[in-house]
Coordinates of C-alpha atoms in Angstrom, one line a residue:
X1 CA 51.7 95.2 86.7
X2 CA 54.4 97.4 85.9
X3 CA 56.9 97.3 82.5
X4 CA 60.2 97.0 83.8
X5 CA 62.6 98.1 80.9
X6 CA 66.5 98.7 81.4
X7 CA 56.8 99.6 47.2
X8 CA 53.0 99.0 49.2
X9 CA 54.5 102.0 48.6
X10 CA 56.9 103.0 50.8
X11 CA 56.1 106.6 49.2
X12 CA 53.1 106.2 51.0
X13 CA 54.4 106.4 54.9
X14 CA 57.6 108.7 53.8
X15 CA 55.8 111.5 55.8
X16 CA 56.1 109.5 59.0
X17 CA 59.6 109.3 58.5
X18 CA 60.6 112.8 60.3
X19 CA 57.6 112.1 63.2
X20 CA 58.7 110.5 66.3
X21 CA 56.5 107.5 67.2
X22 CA 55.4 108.6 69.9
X23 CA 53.8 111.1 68.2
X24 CA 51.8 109.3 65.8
X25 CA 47.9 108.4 67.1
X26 CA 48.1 105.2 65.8
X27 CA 51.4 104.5 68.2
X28 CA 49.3 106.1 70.5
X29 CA 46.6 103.8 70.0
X30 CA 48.5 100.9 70.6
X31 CA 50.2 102.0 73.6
X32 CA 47.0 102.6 74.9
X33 CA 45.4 99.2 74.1
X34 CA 48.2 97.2 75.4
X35 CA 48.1 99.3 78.9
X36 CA 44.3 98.2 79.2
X37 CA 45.0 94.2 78.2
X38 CA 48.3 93.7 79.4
X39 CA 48.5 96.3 82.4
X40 CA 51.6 98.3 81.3
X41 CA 52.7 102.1 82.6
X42 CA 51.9 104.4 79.6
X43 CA 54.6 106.4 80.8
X44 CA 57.2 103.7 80.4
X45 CA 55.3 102.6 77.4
X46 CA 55.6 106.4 75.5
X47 CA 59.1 106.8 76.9
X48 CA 60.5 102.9 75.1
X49 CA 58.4 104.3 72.2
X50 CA 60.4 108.0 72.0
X51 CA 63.6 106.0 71.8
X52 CA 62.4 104.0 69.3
X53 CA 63.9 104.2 65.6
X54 CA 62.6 103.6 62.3
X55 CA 64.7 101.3 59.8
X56 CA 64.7 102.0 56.4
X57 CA 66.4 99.1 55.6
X58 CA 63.1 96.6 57.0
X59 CA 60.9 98.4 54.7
X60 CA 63.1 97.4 51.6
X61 CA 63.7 93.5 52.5
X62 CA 60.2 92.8 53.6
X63 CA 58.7 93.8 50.3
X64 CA 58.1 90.7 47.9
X65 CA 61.2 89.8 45.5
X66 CA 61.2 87.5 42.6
X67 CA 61.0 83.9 43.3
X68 CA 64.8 82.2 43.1
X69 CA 64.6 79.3 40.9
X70 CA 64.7 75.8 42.9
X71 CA 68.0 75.3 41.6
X72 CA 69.6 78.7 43.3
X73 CA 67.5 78.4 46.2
X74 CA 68.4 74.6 47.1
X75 CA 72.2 75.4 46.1
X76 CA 71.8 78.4 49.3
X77 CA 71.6 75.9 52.0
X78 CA 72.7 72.1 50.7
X79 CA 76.6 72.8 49.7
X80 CA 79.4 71.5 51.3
X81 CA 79.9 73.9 53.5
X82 CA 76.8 74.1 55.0
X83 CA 76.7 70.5 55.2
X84 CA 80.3 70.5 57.3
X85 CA 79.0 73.2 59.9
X86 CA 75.5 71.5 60.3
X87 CA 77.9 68.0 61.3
X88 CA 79.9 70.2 63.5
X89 CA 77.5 71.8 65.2
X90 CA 75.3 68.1 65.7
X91 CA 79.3 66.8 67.2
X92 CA 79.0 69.8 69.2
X93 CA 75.8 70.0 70.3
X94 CA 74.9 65.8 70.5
X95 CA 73.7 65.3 73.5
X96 CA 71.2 68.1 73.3
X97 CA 70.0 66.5 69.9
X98 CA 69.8 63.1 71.3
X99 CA 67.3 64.4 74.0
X100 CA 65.4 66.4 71.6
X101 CA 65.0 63.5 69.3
X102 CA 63.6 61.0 72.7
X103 CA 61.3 63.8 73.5
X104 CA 59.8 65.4 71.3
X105 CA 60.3 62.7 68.5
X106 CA 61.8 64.6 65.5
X107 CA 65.0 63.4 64.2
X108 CA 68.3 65.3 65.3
X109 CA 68.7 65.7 60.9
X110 CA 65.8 67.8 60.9
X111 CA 66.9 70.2 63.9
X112 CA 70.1 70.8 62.7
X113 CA 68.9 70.9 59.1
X114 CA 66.1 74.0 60.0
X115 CA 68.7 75.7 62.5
X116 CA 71.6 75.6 59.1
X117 CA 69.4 77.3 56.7
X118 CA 67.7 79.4 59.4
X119 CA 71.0 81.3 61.0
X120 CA 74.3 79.0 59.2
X121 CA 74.3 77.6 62.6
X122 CA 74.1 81.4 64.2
X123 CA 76.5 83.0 62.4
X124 CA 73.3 85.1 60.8
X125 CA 71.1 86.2 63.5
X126 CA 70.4 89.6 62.5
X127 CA 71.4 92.5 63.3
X128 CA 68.2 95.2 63.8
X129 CA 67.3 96.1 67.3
X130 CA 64.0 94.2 67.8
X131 CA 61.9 96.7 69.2
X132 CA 62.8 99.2 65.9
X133 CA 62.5 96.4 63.0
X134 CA 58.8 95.0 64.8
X135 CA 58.0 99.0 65.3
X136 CA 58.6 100.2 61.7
X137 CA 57.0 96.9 59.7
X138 CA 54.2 97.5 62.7
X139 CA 53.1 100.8 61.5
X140 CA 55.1 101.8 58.3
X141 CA 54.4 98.6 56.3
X142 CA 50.1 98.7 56.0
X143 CA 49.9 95.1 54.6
X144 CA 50.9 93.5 57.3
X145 CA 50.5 95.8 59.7
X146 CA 48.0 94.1 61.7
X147 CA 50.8 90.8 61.7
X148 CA 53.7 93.0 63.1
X149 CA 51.3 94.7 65.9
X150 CA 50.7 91.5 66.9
X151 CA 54.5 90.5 67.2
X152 CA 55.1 94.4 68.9
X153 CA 52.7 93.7 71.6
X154 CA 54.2 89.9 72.0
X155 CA 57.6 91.2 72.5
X156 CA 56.7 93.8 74.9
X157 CA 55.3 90.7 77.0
X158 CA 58.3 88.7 76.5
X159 CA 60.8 91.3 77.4
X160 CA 58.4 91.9 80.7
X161 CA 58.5 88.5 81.6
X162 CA 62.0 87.7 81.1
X163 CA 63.1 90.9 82.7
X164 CA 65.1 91.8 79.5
X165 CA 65.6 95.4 78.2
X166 CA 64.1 95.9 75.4
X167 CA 66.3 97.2 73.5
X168 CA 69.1 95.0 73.6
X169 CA 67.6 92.1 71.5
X170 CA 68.6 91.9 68.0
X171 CA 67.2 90.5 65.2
X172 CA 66.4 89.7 61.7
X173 CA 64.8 92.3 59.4
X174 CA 61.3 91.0 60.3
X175 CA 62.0 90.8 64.0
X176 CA 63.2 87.2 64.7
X177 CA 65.3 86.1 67.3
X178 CA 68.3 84.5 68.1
X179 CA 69.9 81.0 66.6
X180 CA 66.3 79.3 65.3
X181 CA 65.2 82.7 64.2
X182 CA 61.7 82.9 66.5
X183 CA 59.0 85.3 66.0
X184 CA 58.1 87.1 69.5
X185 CA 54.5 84.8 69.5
X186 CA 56.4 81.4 68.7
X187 CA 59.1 82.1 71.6
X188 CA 56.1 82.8 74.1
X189 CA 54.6 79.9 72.7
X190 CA 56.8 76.9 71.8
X191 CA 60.7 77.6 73.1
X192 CA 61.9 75.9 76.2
X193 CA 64.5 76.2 78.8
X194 CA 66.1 73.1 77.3
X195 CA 69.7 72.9 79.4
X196 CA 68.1 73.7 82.3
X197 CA 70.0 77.1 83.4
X198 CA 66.3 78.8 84.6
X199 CA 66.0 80.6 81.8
X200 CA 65.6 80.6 77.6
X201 CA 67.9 81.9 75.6
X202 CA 67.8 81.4 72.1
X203 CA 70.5 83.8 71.0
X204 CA 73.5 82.1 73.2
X205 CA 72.2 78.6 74.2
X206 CA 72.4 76.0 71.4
X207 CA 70.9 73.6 73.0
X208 CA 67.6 75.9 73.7
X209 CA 67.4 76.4 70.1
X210 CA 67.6 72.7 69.9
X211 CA 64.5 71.9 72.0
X212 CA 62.7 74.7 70.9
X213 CA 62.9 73.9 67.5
X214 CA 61.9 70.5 68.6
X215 CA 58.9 71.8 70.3
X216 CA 57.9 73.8 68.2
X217 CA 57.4 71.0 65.0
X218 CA 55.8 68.4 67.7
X219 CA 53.1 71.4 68.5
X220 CA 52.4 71.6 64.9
X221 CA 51.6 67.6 64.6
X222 CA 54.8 66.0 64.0
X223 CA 54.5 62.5 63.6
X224 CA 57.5 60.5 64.4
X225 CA 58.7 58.0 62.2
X226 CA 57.3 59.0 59.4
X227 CA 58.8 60.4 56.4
X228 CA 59.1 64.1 55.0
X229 CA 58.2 63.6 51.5
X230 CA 59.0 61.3 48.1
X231 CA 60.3 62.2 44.9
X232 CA 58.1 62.1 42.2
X233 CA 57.9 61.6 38.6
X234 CA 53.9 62.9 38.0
X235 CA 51.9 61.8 34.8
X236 CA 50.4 64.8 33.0
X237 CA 47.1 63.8 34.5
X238 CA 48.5 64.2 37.7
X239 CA 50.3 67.4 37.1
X240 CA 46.8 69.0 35.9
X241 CA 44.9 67.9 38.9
X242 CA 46.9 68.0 41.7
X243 CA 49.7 70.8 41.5
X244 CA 47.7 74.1 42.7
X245 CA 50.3 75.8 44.8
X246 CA 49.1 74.0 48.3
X247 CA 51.5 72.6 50.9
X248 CA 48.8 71.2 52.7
X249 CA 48.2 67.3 52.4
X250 CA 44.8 66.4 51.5
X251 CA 44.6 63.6 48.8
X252 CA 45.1 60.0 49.5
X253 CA 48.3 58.5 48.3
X254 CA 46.7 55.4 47.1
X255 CA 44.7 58.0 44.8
X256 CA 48.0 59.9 43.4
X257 CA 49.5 56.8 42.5
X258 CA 46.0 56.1 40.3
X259 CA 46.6 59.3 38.2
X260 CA 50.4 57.4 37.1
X261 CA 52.2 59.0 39.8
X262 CA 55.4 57.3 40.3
X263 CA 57.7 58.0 43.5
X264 CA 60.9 57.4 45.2
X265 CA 60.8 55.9 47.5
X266 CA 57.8 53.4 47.5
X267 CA 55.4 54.6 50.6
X268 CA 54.5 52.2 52.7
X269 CA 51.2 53.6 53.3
X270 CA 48.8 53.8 50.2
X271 CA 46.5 55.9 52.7
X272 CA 48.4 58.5 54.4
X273 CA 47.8 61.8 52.6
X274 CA 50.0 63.8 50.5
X275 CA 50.3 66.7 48.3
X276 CA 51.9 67.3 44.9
X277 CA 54.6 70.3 45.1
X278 CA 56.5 71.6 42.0
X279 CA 59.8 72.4 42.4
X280 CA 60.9 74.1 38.5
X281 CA 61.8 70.8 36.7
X282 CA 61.5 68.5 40.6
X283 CA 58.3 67.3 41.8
X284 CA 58.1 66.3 45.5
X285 CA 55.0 64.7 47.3
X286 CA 54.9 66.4 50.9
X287 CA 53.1 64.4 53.5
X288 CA 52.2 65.5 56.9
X289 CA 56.4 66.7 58.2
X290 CA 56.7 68.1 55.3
X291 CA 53.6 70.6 56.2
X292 CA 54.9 71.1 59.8
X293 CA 58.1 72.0 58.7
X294 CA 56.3 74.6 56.4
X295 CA 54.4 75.6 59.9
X296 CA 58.3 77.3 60.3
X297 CA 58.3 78.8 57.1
X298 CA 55.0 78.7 54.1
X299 CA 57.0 77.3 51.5
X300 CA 57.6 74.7 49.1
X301 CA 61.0 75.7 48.5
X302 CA 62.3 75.9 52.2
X303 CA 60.8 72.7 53.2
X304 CA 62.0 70.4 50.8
X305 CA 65.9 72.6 51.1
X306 CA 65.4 71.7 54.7
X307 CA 64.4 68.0 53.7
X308 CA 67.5 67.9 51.1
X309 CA 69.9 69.1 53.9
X310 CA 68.5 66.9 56.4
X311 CA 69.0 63.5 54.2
X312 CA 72.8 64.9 52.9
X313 CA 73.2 65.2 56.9
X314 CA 72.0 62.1 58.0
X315 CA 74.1 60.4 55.0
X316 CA 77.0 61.8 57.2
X317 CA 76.0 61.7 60.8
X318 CA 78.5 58.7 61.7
X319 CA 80.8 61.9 62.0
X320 CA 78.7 64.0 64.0
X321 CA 77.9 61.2 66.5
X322 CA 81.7 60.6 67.5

């Protein structure tokens, strides 16, 4: 098959800064593994890589930062104005959600909620070519190298089957795309051709990003009707046995509410599972949505954001649904 194509330290790849990719045996290395799995030309594949460029500006972002405090992070992404362009764009966009929400099963709250502190509703798709940000992080950023060779080698695929050129996609820092903000492996995996045009496109269809988003959290085990998470007021008993940084559900609510847990609202199931989540001063019990939604994203923080801007949408949705 042939490729049709239109500090960990950073002191410590510096040197590869003045080499061209192509030049480098571990480029080379790849290239030559994905032309024995995949089938590609190694021509085409040494002459994408040649006009490939490194971005400083990846190697900055990716590397850890402090933790925000719940309070600055919630404020990002539940605030009046994100709330009024998340309503907007669920007026704009209703029908789409309304078919998301009979197929897939997840609320049109929590679509538009992930898509608003994902891209502000696209206004913040990124703006690194692709092919350069999944390049550098590939083979300038050693911890997760491995991870980001991964994603090369899945959007090499992706622009082969779409027919796209590869350099024409931008993204975020890290590589992903278009209004939901997908990594290479997820869009192969989970986005659909949701307004039926022949084709996905996540970076100009809204209503791809809609579906896609909706695929992606029933994949990950959605379970409709149920609820996100409760708030909770934890007993110090409760506090010292069951807040050890998880996100994953694994004790029995029934046995939280034995330690003195209290939360809001009551659940209506004593033996679903759940897991105790601190949040600074907040306390949150996740259940099993509030894990898939950290399928999108490993955190505490950005699932219950998403969960707060959901609920202050849905408060309002009588507006959006006009």
């Amino acid at each position: 098959m042939r490729l049709a194509l239109a500090s960990v330290l950073l002191t410590l790849v510096a040197p590869a800064f003045a080499q061209a990719f192509t030049e480098r045996p571990e480029v080379q290395a790849f290239i030559g593994e994905v032309v024995e799995r995949h089938g590609f030309v190694e021509r085409e594949l040494k002459r994408v890589f040649s006009r490939v460029q490194r971005v400083e500006p990846t190697l900055q972002l990716i590397l850890p930062a402090e933790r925000p405090s719940w309070d600055d992070y919630r404020a990002q992404f539940v605030n009046e104005t994100r709330i009024t362009r998340g309503l907007e764009f669920w007026k704009a966009n209703r029908r789409a959600l309304k078919r998301a929400e009979q197929r897939y099963g997840v609320p049109a709250q929590y679509l538009v909620a992930i898509i608003g502190v994902e891209t502000n509703y696209g206004r913040n798709m990124g703006r690194y070519r692709v092919i350069d940000a999944l390049s550098t992080l590939a083979f300038d950023y050693p911890p997760r190298a491995s991870f980001f060779r991964r994603e090369l080698e899945q959007y090499l695929l992706l622009a082969r089957e779409e027919g796209l050129d590869v350099f024409s996609l931008r993204g975020s820092y890290a590589g992903a795309i278009g209004i939901p903000q997908f990594m290479p492996t997820s869009l192969r995996r989970y986005a659909v051709d949701f307004n039926g045009d022949g084709r996905i496109d996540l970076t100009r269809s809204a209503a791809d990003a809609v579906g896609s988003v909706a695929n992606f959290l029933k994949e990950h085990g959605w379970q409709p009707g149920e609820a996100v998470l409760f708030r909770a007021k934890p007993s110090p008993e409760a506090l010292a046995r069951y807040v050890d940084g998880s996100v994953e559900p694994r004790t029995r609510i029934a046995e939280l509410l034995a330690s003195g847990l209290e939360l809001e609202p009551a659940p209506s199931s004593p033996e679903a599972l759940g897991v105790l989540v601190a949040l600074g001063a907040e306390y949150r019990v996740g259940l099993q949505n509030f894990y898939v939604i950290t399928r999108y994203n490993r955190s505490a923080l950005y699932a219950s954001a998403v969960s707060d801007l959901a609920d202050a949408l849905a408060a309002r949705a009588p507006v959006a649904r006009k």
